[in-house]
Short mmCIF file of C-alpha atoms in Angstrom, two decimals:
data_model
loop_
_atom_site.label_atom_id
_atom_site.label_comp_id
_atom_site.label_asym_id
_atom_site.label_seq_id
_atom_site.Cartn_x
_atom_site.Cartn_y
_atom_site.Cartn_z
CA GLN A 1 -16.30 4.57 6.81
CA VAL A 2 -13.63 5.35 4.25
CA GLN A 3 -13.51 4.65 0.51
CA LEU A 4 -10.17 3.91 -1.16
CA VAL A 5 -9.10 4.17 -4.80
CA GLU A 6 -5.66 3.08 -6.04
CA SER A 7 -3.93 4.43 -9.14
CA GLY A 8 -0.51 4.49 -10.73
CA GLY A 9 -0.08 0.88 -11.73
CA GLY A 10 1.17 -0.17 -15.14
CA LEU A 11 3.80 -2.04 -17.14
CA VAL A 12 7.45 -1.33 -16.41
CA GLN A 13 10.76 -2.99 -17.21
CA ALA A 14 12.84 -4.62 -14.51
CA GLY A 15 14.90 -2.02 -12.69
CA GLY A 16 12.32 0.68 -13.30
CA SER A 17 10.13 2.65 -10.91
CA LEU A 18 6.46 3.33 -10.29
CA ARG A 19 4.57 5.35 -7.72
CA LEU A 20 1.21 4.11 -6.58
CA SER A 21 -1.36 6.41 -5.00
CA CYS A 22 -4.27 5.59 -2.75
CA ALA A 23 -6.89 8.33 -2.54
CA ALA A 24 -9.27 8.22 0.42
CA SER A 25 -12.70 9.76 0.83
CA GLY A 26 -15.33 9.61 3.52
CA ARG A 27 -14.28 9.83 7.12
CA THR A 28 -11.23 11.71 8.32
CA PHE A 29 -8.20 10.12 6.66
CA SER A 30 -5.86 10.83 9.54
CA ARG A 31 -7.85 8.60 11.91
CA TYR A 32 -6.72 5.51 9.98
CA ALA A 33 -3.50 3.58 9.85
CA MET A 34 -2.86 2.42 6.30
CA GLY A 35 -1.24 -0.45 4.49
CA TRP A 36 -0.25 -1.77 1.08
CA PHE A 37 -0.73 -5.40 0.10
CA ARG A 38 -0.28 -7.32 -3.12
CA GLN A 39 -1.61 -10.49 -4.68
CA ALA A 40 0.03 -12.38 -7.52
CA PRO A 41 -1.91 -14.96 -9.59
CA GLY A 42 -2.40 -18.18 -7.65
CA LYS A 43 -0.97 -16.72 -4.45
CA GLU A 44 -2.39 -15.35 -1.26
CA ARG A 45 -2.53 -11.64 -0.60
CA GLU A 46 0.64 -10.56 1.14
CA PHE A 47 1.76 -7.58 3.17
CA VAL A 48 3.98 -4.98 1.51
CA ALA A 49 4.17 -1.93 3.77
CA ALA A 50 2.31 -0.08 6.50
CA ILE A 51 2.24 3.43 7.93
CA ASN A 52 0.67 4.84 11.06
CA TRP A 53 -1.82 7.70 11.21
CA SER A 54 0.74 10.49 11.24
CA GLY A 55 3.35 8.95 8.92
CA GLY A 56 5.88 8.95 11.71
CA TRP A 57 6.07 5.17 11.93
CA ARG A 58 6.33 2.90 8.92
CA TYR A 59 7.69 -0.51 8.06
CA SER A 60 7.81 -2.86 5.09
CA ALA A 61 8.18 -6.52 4.21
CA ASP A 62 11.70 -7.91 3.89
CA SER A 63 11.08 -8.64 0.21
CA VAL A 64 10.72 -4.92 -0.61
CA LYS A 65 12.86 -3.33 2.08
CA GLY A 66 15.28 -0.81 0.61
CA ARG A 67 13.33 -0.64 -2.66
CA PHE A 68 9.78 0.43 -1.69
CA THR A 69 8.82 3.43 0.46
CA VAL A 70 5.39 4.11 1.91
CA SER A 71 4.31 7.65 2.75
CA ARG A 72 1.14 9.66 3.28
CA ASP A 73 -0.11 13.22 2.96
CA ASN A 74 -3.02 13.72 5.33
CA ALA A 75 -3.77 17.14 3.87
CA LYS A 76 -4.39 15.44 0.50
CA ASN A 77 -6.07 12.33 1.95
CA THR A 78 -3.59 10.22 0.00
CA MET A 79 -1.10 7.44 0.68
CA TYR A 80 1.74 6.58 -1.67
CA LEU A 81 4.01 3.64 -2.45
CA GLN A 82 7.21 4.56 -4.24
CA MET A 83 8.59 1.43 -5.88
CA ASN A 84 12.16 1.44 -7.18
CA SER A 85 14.40 -1.28 -8.62
CA LEU A 86 11.35 -3.30 -9.58
CA LYS A 87 11.72 -7.01 -10.23
CA PRO A 88 9.52 -9.44 -12.19
CA GLU A 89 8.52 -11.06 -8.90
CA ASP A 90 6.92 -7.74 -7.87
CA THR A 91 4.23 -8.35 -10.50
CA ALA A 92 0.85 -8.40 -8.74
CA VAL A 93 -2.33 -6.51 -8.10
CA TYR A 94 -1.56 -3.95 -5.41
CA TYR A 95 -4.20 -3.01 -2.86
CA CYS A 96 -4.34 -0.24 -0.30
CA ALA A 97 -6.17 -0.79 2.95
CA ALA A 98 -7.23 1.18 6.01
CA ARG A 99 -7.71 0.10 9.59
CA ASP A 100 -9.49 1.80 12.45
CA GLY A 101 -7.03 2.98 15.04
CA LEU A 102 -3.70 4.66 14.86
CA GLY A 103 -1.22 1.79 14.94
CA THR A 104 0.17 -0.26 12.06
CA ALA A 105 -0.47 -3.92 11.25
CA SER A 106 0.67 -6.48 8.69
CA GLU A 107 -2.22 -8.95 8.70
CA THR A 108 -5.05 -8.61 6.17
CA ALA A 109 -7.59 -9.37 8.90
CA GLU A 110 -6.56 -6.19 10.72
CA TYR A 111 -7.84 -4.01 7.86
CA ALA A 112 -11.53 -3.29 7.40
CA TYR A 113 -11.46 -1.17 4.27
CA TRP A 114 -9.92 -2.04 0.89
CA GLY A 115 -9.50 -0.48 -2.52
CA GLN A 116 -10.21 -2.27 -5.79
CA GLY A 117 -6.53 -2.77 -6.64
CA THR A 118 -4.19 -1.64 -9.38
CA GLN A 119 -2.14 -3.95 -11.60
CA VAL A 120 1.66 -3.73 -11.60
CA THR A 121 3.49 -5.77 -14.22
CA VAL A 122 7.29 -5.91 -14.33
CA SER A 123 8.83 -7.37 -17.47
CA SER A 124 12.24 -9.01 -17.51
#
C-alpha cells in the first residue's frame, strides 16, 4: 500500500496563492491515480481535482476550475495542487488520496488511501 503526507497549507489573504504537496511512500507511486479533496467545518468532504497515473489526464471541480491546477512528478513520488486566486470559501482541510488503477475518479469511495490533511485558511 501507499502512505501519503500533505504539506503546504497555511493562512493566506483572499486573492493569494498556495501550493500543496502530497508526498507518497510505499508502493510504486506511478501505479496510482491521485486526487485532492477538501472538507470545511460542518460539511461533507468534496472533490477538488484528480489526475491519472501519468499526469496526462486531469480534471477539477467547477468551483476551482481556472484557479487550481493539479500535477504530479512520478520521479519525486509527489503530487501538487497549485491554488491561485484563493477565496474565503476555499477554507478547508485539504486531503490527498490515492486509488488503485490508472484512471481518475471524483468519489471519495473510489480512493483507498488518504493523507492526514493540511489546513488552508483564506482570510477576507
